[in-house]
Amino acid sequence: MTGEKSTVDAVAAFVGGFGVRSRPLREILSLLTRGSQPIEALIALTATPRRAVEDLLRSIGGDLEESPEGLRIRPDLTARYREFFGLDELTAPADDHRVGAARAAGLGPAEGFDATESAGPAADPESAARVRALAALIEGAPAPRRDLDHVAATAPTLARRASWLCSTYDLAGRRVLFVGDHDLTSVALARACPLADITVVDLDERTLAYIDATARSEGLPIRTLFGDLRFMLPPAAREWADLVFTDPPYTPDGVGLFLGRGLSGLRDKVNGAVVVAYGHSRLHPMLGFQVQQSAQQLGVVFETILPAFNRYHGAQAVGSASDLYVCAPTSRTWKVLDRVSEGFGTRIYTHGRQSVESATGADRAAENGSSAATRPLAPSAPSASPAAPASPPATVSRPATVIGEMAGPPGARRLGLRVLFTGSDYLRDLDADAAFEVDLTADPGPLLLRGLLAVTGTHARFLVSADHPDVSTPAARAQLTDLLASKYRLSFPPSPSPGGARHVTVEAALIGAEGAASADLLARWLLERAHGRIGNVLREGVIRVAAREGRALSKNEARAVVRALVGEAEQDVLTLALVETPRGRLERLLGALRAAPAGFGVA
């Protein structure tokens, strides 16, 4: 008994150390007295950081017993624990709380909980069906990417977000912008409020393709845009929205940057708001403070903070949960927005090549456009293909343009990666000696294609990691080559780099236009003008290609040709720039252009 008492006292001392925040720990004790629990369930049910759960379990020590189902307090001690810690006095009925929280956390019968996929114990059949549909949506989604801090929200969380947004805001006929949406909240909202106009901006091409395919099959009002938010919000999303939602990387710069981009997307500067999902471990309040400081640099007021509103599959470091912040702009916001947003770093993730820990002293300067670029470009190995273009000549009459962190040749013009999205006079240079070198060794995947679209030069060289998805397999290389075939001839010589890391140099040689069919000429015209509005670019391209063939077309005739070539289902792509068009839509567009009949079908 003395041992039992000392253990209980030790547990009481640990729990008491959390003061008024000790309730989740008492809830864990209550769960442990009611049956065996896996540690993942204890974390998710109570939104408690894994470290705190593990520390609590260590304090209980020998009073625990383990089984294949998990851990529980020994049955002969449960009455003592329940009495000592007042577990019967917890406000929520234990069974209701347990079942409801389990459903909110997305836990199924394998954990010993009710198998019903509803949002709570009293959910109606219609709500249960919606949650089941969202669970199926999540199940079919692309796998989360750790290097992009992807953690999937549970299906009940998506349903709860959609319900809360619909009941809190008047969304019929309004515009809602999602700044990143791996969670697929946009689909949940579109299903719940089909009269809302929704745009999703994301870096992950797989997510954009999945959302786009879902929206097409279900007739949902969702538009997708590609955007690397570290550098800018796509032009088509700027000052567009009435409401913004984001679940950003949980770093100070990540939250600040995504919030800043969201604010840039608001057209209603008085009534607009940005809803942010963010959570931090209660064991590390300073991190929460730093994140809130980043947000408040933007002059926003936290109108509402809903604790543990969001639940996740994973994210155990923050208790598999996050809060929901409603951030409203003030008059100060619009005075400081651009300056503060561009001041955040680009290493915003917690894992991978673009994590905070991966940053070097020159990173921010190089990525934002400074001349402080330091990485030398690895020399290219001879190409195995006899048809491959030669490397850029060692001596040219004009200096090369270097984009990114590499040092480049002496006298090179240096630009940051941001210019791939903002555009620059240097990025369209058709002189015979034009040469570009682009360092994409930290590319999370989609930037190689964007670089090949944004840069037009006689010679262009892109350095990427050997495991880059566009170069890691012969099939991927062939697909990229085919996509750019109207503009560049590509080759992929391997390039070992200092330090043992392996990279691949993608050599791009501008192809000649002699003898090309009108469809290929039009596709090339578009691929060389990635920052112009697609509808305008294609209209001018049709006119020029027709003139080359001895036919004169008016602007109205050219517009009609463009609309016919693109097809009824793709008309909205004409309002976008190529650089912000998701890859899937870009492939469909180029396929339609290359399939154009001779003379574009105009007599």
XYZ file of C-alpha atoms in Angstrom:
603
model
C 0.000 0.000 0.000
C 2.900 2.286 0.709
C 4.176 1.696 -2.794
C 0.735 2.341 -4.248
C 0.394 5.552 -2.300
C 3.809 6.807 -3.331
C 3.000 6.101 -6.993
C -0.323 7.907 -6.788
C 1.389 10.795 -5.045
C 3.985 10.915 -7.814
C 1.243 10.959 -10.426
C -0.567 13.683 -8.485
C 2.609 15.749 -8.360
C 3.073 15.396 -12.117
C -0.555 16.234 -12.910
C -0.544 19.104 -10.410
C 2.430 20.605 -12.189
C 0.104 21.494 -15.071
C -2.111 23.682 -12.867
C -5.356 24.695 -14.524
C -4.265 22.861 -17.678
C -4.295 19.487 -15.932
C -7.756 18.441 -17.098
C -6.540 16.578 -20.242
C -4.224 14.536 -18.021
C -7.120 13.635 -15.728
C -9.085 12.623 -18.833
C -6.197 10.317 -19.763
C -6.313 8.798 -16.280
C -10.050 8.315 -16.652
C -9.570 6.507 -19.975
C -6.876 4.315 -18.448
C -9.233 3.249 -15.657
C -11.931 2.236 -18.140
C -9.997 -0.125 -20.360
C -6.831 -0.695 -22.357
C -5.852 2.232 -24.556
C -3.157 2.576 -27.244
C -1.021 5.650 -26.699
C -2.184 7.074 -30.041
C -5.759 7.082 -28.757
C -4.781 8.835 -25.530
C -3.087 11.566 -27.572
C -5.902 12.036 -30.073
C -8.790 11.830 -27.613
C -7.402 14.483 -25.304
C -5.363 16.658 -27.722
C -2.329 16.180 -25.479
C 1.232 16.266 -26.853
C 2.855 12.850 -27.058
C 5.701 13.851 -24.775
C 3.285 14.833 -21.996
C 1.374 11.544 -22.403
C 4.577 9.545 -22.243
C 5.732 11.451 -19.144
C 2.398 10.785 -17.454
C 2.611 7.075 -18.242
C 6.141 6.960 -16.825
C 4.894 8.565 -13.612
C 2.232 5.850 -13.286
C 4.912 3.232 -13.789
C 4.144 -0.115 -12.194
C 0.477 0.744 -11.701
C 0.021 0.162 -15.432
C -0.481 -3.151 -17.138
C 0.083 -3.768 -20.842
C -1.858 -5.902 -23.289
C -2.053 -6.138 -27.094
C -4.859 -3.547 -26.939
C -2.701 -1.020 -25.104
C -2.208 0.206 -21.550
C -4.545 0.427 -18.569
C -4.318 1.081 -14.848
C -4.428 -2.202 -12.958
C -8.069 -3.130 -12.186
C -7.355 -3.428 -8.461
C -6.222 0.226 -8.429
C -8.839 1.852 -10.675
C -11.203 2.771 -7.811
C -8.352 4.459 -5.938
C -7.296 6.473 -8.971
C -10.859 7.499 -9.761
C -11.450 8.685 -6.215
C -8.075 10.325 -5.672
C -8.207 12.349 -8.919
C -11.967 13.017 -8.890
C -12.417 11.346 -12.247
C -16.162 10.880 -11.740
C -16.487 14.664 -11.482
C -15.283 15.412 -15.004
C -17.964 17.511 -16.712
C -18.484 15.416 -19.863
C -19.972 11.965 -19.331
C -16.992 9.684 -19.810
C -18.591 7.351 -22.342
C -20.073 10.155 -24.470
C -16.841 12.092 -24.369
C -14.839 9.031 -25.277
C -17.001 7.984 -28.206
C -17.431 11.541 -29.510
C -13.743 12.331 -29.257
C -12.839 9.034 -30.855
C -15.015 9.850 -33.830
C -13.604 13.371 -34.025
C -10.117 11.891 -34.018
C -11.028 9.457 -36.765
C -10.375 6.368 -34.638
C -12.147 3.211 -35.689
C -13.166 -0.118 -34.194
C -9.583 -1.379 -34.112
C -9.079 0.936 -31.149
C -12.158 -0.426 -29.421
C -14.476 2.456 -30.216
C -17.886 2.657 -31.830
C -17.560 1.910 -35.517
C -20.104 4.545 -36.587
C -18.433 7.155 -38.786
C -20.465 10.077 -37.451
C -19.227 13.357 -36.072
C -20.514 12.621 -32.583
C -22.679 10.273 -30.574
C -25.930 12.034 -31.522
C -25.143 12.661 -35.187
C -28.025 12.164 -37.609
C -27.776 9.660 -40.475
C -27.276 12.439 -43.049
C -24.321 13.870 -41.129
C -22.887 10.394 -40.700
C -23.137 9.829 -44.460
C -21.317 13.122 -45.146
C -18.483 12.128 -42.835
C -18.229 8.696 -44.456
C -17.994 10.370 -47.870
C -15.233 12.649 -46.601
C -13.411 9.663 -45.129
C -13.499 8.036 -48.571
C -12.234 11.285 -50.119
C -9.279 11.352 -47.710
C -8.575 7.667 -48.317
C -8.228 8.248 -52.052
C -6.048 11.359 -51.735
C -2.318 11.470 -52.556
C -0.082 10.345 -49.710
C 1.073 13.132 -47.372
C 4.541 14.518 -48.038
C 6.648 14.877 -44.920
C 8.905 17.489 -46.549
C 5.844 19.726 -47.059
C 4.597 19.194 -43.470
C 1.488 17.384 -44.713
C -0.652 15.924 -41.935
C -4.159 14.843 -42.904
C -7.103 16.224 -40.944
C -9.746 13.695 -39.986
C -13.023 13.400 -41.877
C -15.088 14.722 -38.936
C -12.749 17.727 -38.803
C -13.440 18.498 -42.472
C -17.158 18.222 -41.799
C -16.855 20.435 -38.730
C -14.837 23.055 -40.626
C -17.365 23.167 -43.457
C -20.307 23.381 -41.055
C -18.643 26.106 -38.983
C -17.706 28.180 -42.055
C -21.209 27.875 -43.522
C -22.931 28.785 -40.242
C -20.533 31.617 -39.327
C -20.256 33.392 -42.671
C -22.685 34.229 -45.480
C -20.947 32.341 -48.279
C -23.633 32.177 -50.986
C -22.214 34.087 -53.933
C -19.003 34.825 -51.984
C -15.430 33.867 -52.798
C -13.387 31.593 -50.537
C -9.646 31.161 -51.090
C -7.708 28.201 -49.712
C -4.018 29.002 -49.248
C -2.783 25.411 -49.412
C -5.304 22.596 -49.074
C -3.769 19.164 -48.665
C -6.563 18.610 -46.093
C -9.218 18.882 -48.866
C -11.348 21.280 -46.819
C -12.251 23.012 -50.088
C -14.119 19.909 -51.252
C -15.951 19.587 -47.933
C -16.996 23.246 -48.124
C -18.069 23.014 -51.774
C -20.259 20.016 -50.953
C -21.809 21.810 -47.974
C -22.157 25.232 -49.645
C -22.342 24.796 -53.438
C -23.142 28.488 -53.985
C -19.701 29.563 -52.752
C -17.004 30.307 -55.364
C -13.818 28.514 -54.288
C -10.179 28.786 -55.374
C -7.376 26.544 -54.114
C -3.702 27.520 -54.330
C -1.161 24.789 -53.620
C 2.419 23.759 -54.355
C 1.666 20.040 -54.571
C 0.620 19.178 -58.127
C -0.851 15.854 -56.932
C -3.199 17.633 -54.543
C -4.272 20.091 -57.235
C -4.946 17.251 -59.685
C -6.967 15.322 -57.089
C -9.081 18.344 -56.149
C -9.562 19.251 -59.809
C -10.655 15.719 -60.722
C -13.041 15.593 -57.757
C -14.540 18.969 -58.624
C -15.034 17.944 -62.248
C -16.676 14.637 -61.421
C -19.023 16.184 -58.841
C -19.638 19.521 -60.556
C -18.192 21.498 -57.638
C -17.335 25.219 -58.004
C -13.595 24.857 -57.313
C -10.791 26.430 -59.328
C -7.204 25.237 -58.753
C -4.029 27.320 -59.116
C -0.384 26.367 -58.792
C 1.570 28.585 -56.424
C 4.779 28.401 -54.405
C 3.645 30.643 -51.574
C 7.216 31.184 -50.420
C 7.625 33.485 -53.395
C 4.206 34.930 -54.181
C 0.467 34.431 -54.360
C -0.570 33.628 -57.956
C -1.851 36.734 -59.766
C -5.291 35.181 -60.349
C -5.790 34.877 -56.572
C -4.670 38.366 -55.539
C -7.401 40.603 -54.090
C -9.918 37.963 -55.152
C -11.493 36.531 -51.986
C -13.981 37.494 -49.307
C -12.724 34.806 -46.912
C -9.473 32.818 -46.720
C -8.716 29.488 -45.030
C -5.243 28.042 -44.423
C -3.587 25.263 -42.426
C 0.052 26.341 -42.843
C 3.412 24.868 -41.823
C 3.618 25.289 -38.038
C 6.750 27.446 -37.942
C 6.830 31.189 -37.213
C 7.794 32.036 -40.793
C 5.389 29.414 -42.186
C 2.348 30.763 -40.362
C 3.339 34.381 -40.985
C 3.974 33.807 -44.679
C 0.745 31.876 -45.361
C -1.256 34.427 -43.367
C 0.373 37.218 -45.371
C -0.451 35.515 -48.661
C -4.008 34.993 -47.455
C -4.357 38.672 -46.632
C -3.020 39.500 -50.119
C -5.870 37.404 -51.477
C -8.624 39.452 -49.804
C -10.624 41.830 -51.956
C -12.838 42.891 -49.029
C -10.393 44.797 -46.861
C -13.028 45.752 -44.271
C -15.090 42.621 -43.696
C -12.691 39.969 -44.972
C -10.933 37.511 -42.647
C -8.302 34.794 -42.753
C -9.098 31.607 -40.825
C -5.910 29.841 -39.717
C -5.490 26.365 -38.248
C -2.465 26.358 -35.938
C -1.417 24.363 -32.920
C 1.623 24.151 -30.676
C 2.571 21.865 -27.851
C 1.533 23.197 -24.452
C 5.002 22.105 -23.358
C 6.497 24.780 -25.634
C 4.476 27.979 -25.193
C 7.378 30.072 -26.499
C 6.872 28.571 -29.960
C 3.204 29.600 -29.860
C 4.298 33.067 -28.754
C 6.761 33.346 -31.650
C 4.118 32.272 -34.143
C 1.579 34.738 -32.783
C 4.224 37.460 -32.944
C 4.782 36.627 -36.621
C 1.071 36.937 -37.256
C 0.719 40.179 -35.370
C 3.503 41.770 -37.403
C 0.851 41.838 -40.116
C -1.418 44.044 -38.011
C -4.206 41.492 -37.574
C -6.472 41.027 -34.576
C -7.339 37.552 -33.314
C -11.125 37.802 -33.290
C -11.635 34.194 -32.237
C -9.505 31.264 -31.090
C -11.323 27.929 -30.920
C -9.164 25.446 -28.976
C -8.497 21.931 -30.306
C -10.987 22.507 -33.124
C -8.989 20.484 -35.656
C -7.969 16.839 -35.252
C -5.365 15.012 -37.331
C -4.090 11.597 -38.311
C -0.636 12.123 -36.820
C 0.900 15.392 -35.519
C 1.323 13.777 -32.125
C 3.866 16.408 -31.093
C 0.971 18.883 -30.831
C -1.540 16.375 -29.504
C -2.921 15.527 -32.972
C -4.932 18.740 -32.692
C -4.783 22.430 -33.499
C -6.755 25.554 -32.711
C -8.740 27.656 -35.150
C -7.807 31.351 -35.335
C -9.941 33.999 -37.015
C -7.564 36.793 -38.065
C -9.133 40.082 -39.127
C -7.086 42.798 -40.853
C -6.839 46.314 -39.469
C -5.874 49.573 -41.158
C -2.264 48.825 -40.203
C -2.365 45.562 -42.167
C -2.529 47.248 -45.538
C 0.337 49.610 -44.673
C 2.790 46.837 -43.740
C 1.542 43.792 -45.654
C 3.982 43.741 -48.567
C 7.039 44.635 -46.499
C 6.323 42.150 -43.714
C 5.268 39.300 -46.021
C 8.457 39.531 -48.066
C 10.514 39.595 -44.861
C 9.632 36.022 -43.900
C 12.147 33.339 -44.824
C 11.572 30.670 -47.450
C 12.758 27.794 -45.223
C 9.337 27.403 -43.644
C 8.898 23.663 -43.112
C 9.896 21.426 -40.208
C 11.312 18.633 -42.408
C 13.164 18.237 -45.695
C 15.361 20.439 -47.861
C 13.217 23.524 -47.227
C 13.063 23.142 -43.439
C 14.148 25.776 -40.972
C 17.118 23.615 -39.974
C 18.361 23.376 -43.577
C 18.848 27.134 -43.949
C 22.285 28.604 -44.569
C 23.456 32.153 -44.239
C 23.043 32.913 -47.937
C 19.670 31.264 -48.406
C 17.361 34.184 -47.766
C 19.432 36.622 -49.807
C 19.782 34.247 -52.731
C 16.158 33.168 -52.849
C 14.827 36.695 -52.590
C 17.011 38.037 -55.359
C 20.265 39.220 -53.790
C 23.598 38.738 -55.518
C 24.973 36.818 -52.528
C 24.822 33.486 -54.345
C 27.510 30.998 -53.388
C 26.953 27.452 -54.695
C 29.066 26.532 -57.728
C 27.264 24.740 -60.537
C 28.494 21.175 -60.852
C 30.057 20.439 -64.237
C 27.965 18.370 -66.582
C 29.063 14.903 -67.579
C 29.010 14.118 -71.291
C 25.553 13.219 -72.467
C 24.930 9.600 -73.459
C 22.561 10.706 -76.213
C 24.090 11.746 -79.567
C 21.057 13.949 -80.159
C 21.550 15.888 -76.933
C 22.467 19.569 -77.221
C 25.899 20.727 -76.259
C 26.472 22.478 -72.967
C 26.492 26.280 -73.067
C 29.758 27.566 -74.497
C 32.405 28.483 -71.959
C 32.773 31.972 -73.389
C 29.847 34.048 -74.597
C 29.568 37.653 -75.663
C 27.023 38.319 -72.913
C 27.220 37.080 -69.320
C 25.041 34.169 -68.275
C 21.994 34.761 -66.103
C 22.200 32.760 -62.877
C 19.038 32.047 -60.865
C 19.246 30.708 -57.326
C 22.206 30.058 -55.023
C 24.938 28.857 -57.409
C 27.965 31.048 -58.009
C 27.894 30.798 -61.788
C 30.576 32.109 -64.153
C 32.388 35.416 -63.538
C 30.295 38.455 -64.393
C 27.026 36.522 -64.366
C 23.767 38.352 -63.730
C 22.244 36.896 -60.562
C 18.555 36.610 -59.708
C 16.553 34.906 -56.963
C 14.098 32.081 -57.548
C 11.248 34.536 -57.061
C 11.695 35.778 -60.638
C 10.416 32.433 -61.920
C 6.994 33.568 -60.707
C 7.147 37.350 -60.938
C 8.740 37.449 -64.373
C 11.663 39.558 -65.525
C 13.007 41.016 -68.744
C 16.001 38.709 -68.224
C 13.746 35.649 -68.418
C 12.853 36.160 -72.074
C 16.105 36.597 -73.929
C 16.264 35.136 -77.438
C 19.741 36.384 -78.368
C 21.892 33.761 -80.030
C 24.190 33.648 -76.996
C 21.528 33.719 -74.254
C 22.408 31.275 -71.469
C 20.739 30.541 -68.127
C 21.803 28.503 -65.117
C 19.202 27.692 -62.461
C 19.886 26.060 -59.089
C 16.893 23.938 -58.062
C 18.716 21.522 -55.752
C 16.184 22.263 -52.993
C 13.166 22.006 -55.323
C 10.365 20.089 -53.566
C 9.245 18.833 -56.977
C 7.233 21.251 -59.112
C 9.769 24.038 -59.680
C 11.705 22.385 -62.518
C 8.672 22.568 -64.796
C 7.973 26.147 -63.671
C 11.573 27.091 -64.416
C 11.416 25.563 -67.879
C 8.243 27.561 -68.509
C 9.540 30.839 -67.085
C 13.014 30.806 -68.653
C 13.444 31.200 -72.404
C 17.009 31.189 -73.690
C 19.135 29.492 -76.310
C 20.780 27.474 -73.550
C 19.358 26.768 -70.094
C 20.798 24.492 -67.432
C 18.869 23.356 -64.343
C 20.544 21.582 -61.428
C 18.174 19.295 -59.479
C 18.543 16.448 -56.997
C 18.861 12.977 -58.485
C 15.644 11.888 -56.754
C 13.640 14.736 -58.275
C 10.285 13.313 -59.477
C 10.767 14.689 -63.011
C 14.196 13.080 -63.545
C 14.349 10.061 -61.234
C 12.943 7.560 -63.778
C 13.095 7.221 -67.573
C 9.311 7.517 -67.736
C 9.330 10.794 -65.793
C 12.047 12.217 -68.032
C 10.135 11.202 -71.145
C 6.961 12.821 -69.865
C 8.740 16.113 -69.090
C 10.510 16.029 -72.463
C 7.239 15.515 -74.303
C 5.509 18.293 -72.376
C 8.191 20.856 -73.362
C 8.855 19.444 -76.842
C 7.520 22.500 -78.671
C 10.034 24.748 -76.878
C 13.081 22.841 -75.608
C 15.077 19.722 -76.412
C 16.036 18.207 -73.050
C 18.890 15.960 -71.951
C 19.792 14.690 -68.484
C 23.522 14.179 -67.907
C 24.369 13.121 -64.310
C 26.263 15.672 -62.230
C 28.052 14.510 -59.076
C 28.408 17.471 -56.746
C 30.853 18.272 -53.926
C 30.062 16.599 -50.624
C 28.858 13.321 -52.141
C 25.252 14.376 -52.844
C 24.141 13.368 -56.332
C 22.420 15.736 -58.696
C 21.254 15.749 -62.287
C 21.746 18.603 -64.704
C 18.827 19.164 -67.024
C 20.148 20.702 -70.227
C 17.570 22.605 -72.285
C 18.305 23.746 -75.834
C 15.842 25.997 -77.627
C 14.584 24.219 -80.739
C 14.394 25.785 -84.168
C 11.036 26.880 -85.565
C 11.794 26.126 -89.214
C 9.309 23.721 -90.759
C 7.194 23.405 -87.604
C 3.459 22.840 -88.003
C 1.111 25.666 -87.073
C -0.062 23.770 -83.970
C 3.523 23.379 -82.692
C 4.265 27.024 -83.428
C 1.253 28.078 -81.369
C 2.254 25.805 -78.487
C 5.785 27.224 -78.576
C 4.453 30.784 -78.619
C 2.550 30.019 -75.425
C 5.429 28.172 -73.715
C 7.701 31.182 -74.281
C 5.257 33.568 -72.578
C 4.495 31.892 -69.257
C 3.651 35.099 -67.392
C 1.066 36.463 -69.837
C -2.645 35.731 -69.638
C -3.200 32.563 -71.648
C -6.204 33.896 -73.573
C -4.319 37.005 -74.701
C -1.138 35.085 -75.529
C -2.975 32.505 -77.628
C -4.996 35.174 -79.448
C -1.812 36.936 -80.556
C -0.191 33.615 -81.341
C -3.041 32.548 -83.611
C -2.829 35.880 -85.473
C 0.949 35.596 -85.951
C 0.904 31.954 -87.012
C -1.898 32.676 -89.492
C 0.058 35.648 -90.896
C 3.096 33.427 -91.353
C 0.908 31.179 -93.476
C -0.350 34.140 -95.521
C -3.742 34.519 -93.816
C -5.017 37.573 -91.948
C -7.218 37.088 -88.866
C -8.898 39.778 -86.786
C -8.683 39.694 -82.993
C -12.289 38.528 -82.745
C -11.647 35.728 -85.243
C -8.535 34.730 -83.313
C -10.474 34.690 -80.031
C -13.050 32.380 -81.595
C -10.261 30.066 -82.772
C -8.772 29.982 -79.268
C -12.105 29.205 -77.631
C -12.696 26.373 -80.072
C -9.208 24.938 -79.580
C -9.412 24.985 -75.781
C -12.888 23.491 -75.529
C -15.925 24.476 -73.525
C -14.848 22.756 -70.315
C -11.518 24.598 -70.177
C -12.584 28.179 -70.950
C -11.598 29.465 -67.494
C -7.959 28.529 -68.101
C -7.787 31.416 -70.583
C -7.885 33.882 -67.674
C -4.765 32.388 -66.056
C -1.052 32.731 -66.685
C 0.787 29.576 -67.682
C 3.083 29.775 -64.647
C 0.081 29.516 -62.267
C -1.756 26.796 -64.198
C -1.702 23.359 -62.502
C 0.284 20.759 -64.392
C -2.717 18.587 -65.172
C -4.541 21.474 -66.817
C -1.372 22.536 -68.618
C -1.028 19.051 -70.107
C -4.630 19.114 -71.308
C -4.185 22.591 -72.800
C -1.014 21.731 -74.707
C -2.610 18.499 -75.901
C -5.544 20.467 -77.292
C -3.255 22.968 -79.056
C -1.075 20.271 -80.606
C -4.164 18.483 -81.894
C -5.331 21.595 -83.745
C -6.202 21.032 -87.418
C -4.131 22.627 -90.167
C -4.849 26.335 -90.350
C -6.780 25.969 -87.053
C -9.808 24.904 -89.079
C -10.331 28.423 -90.472
C -11.122 28.570 -94.182
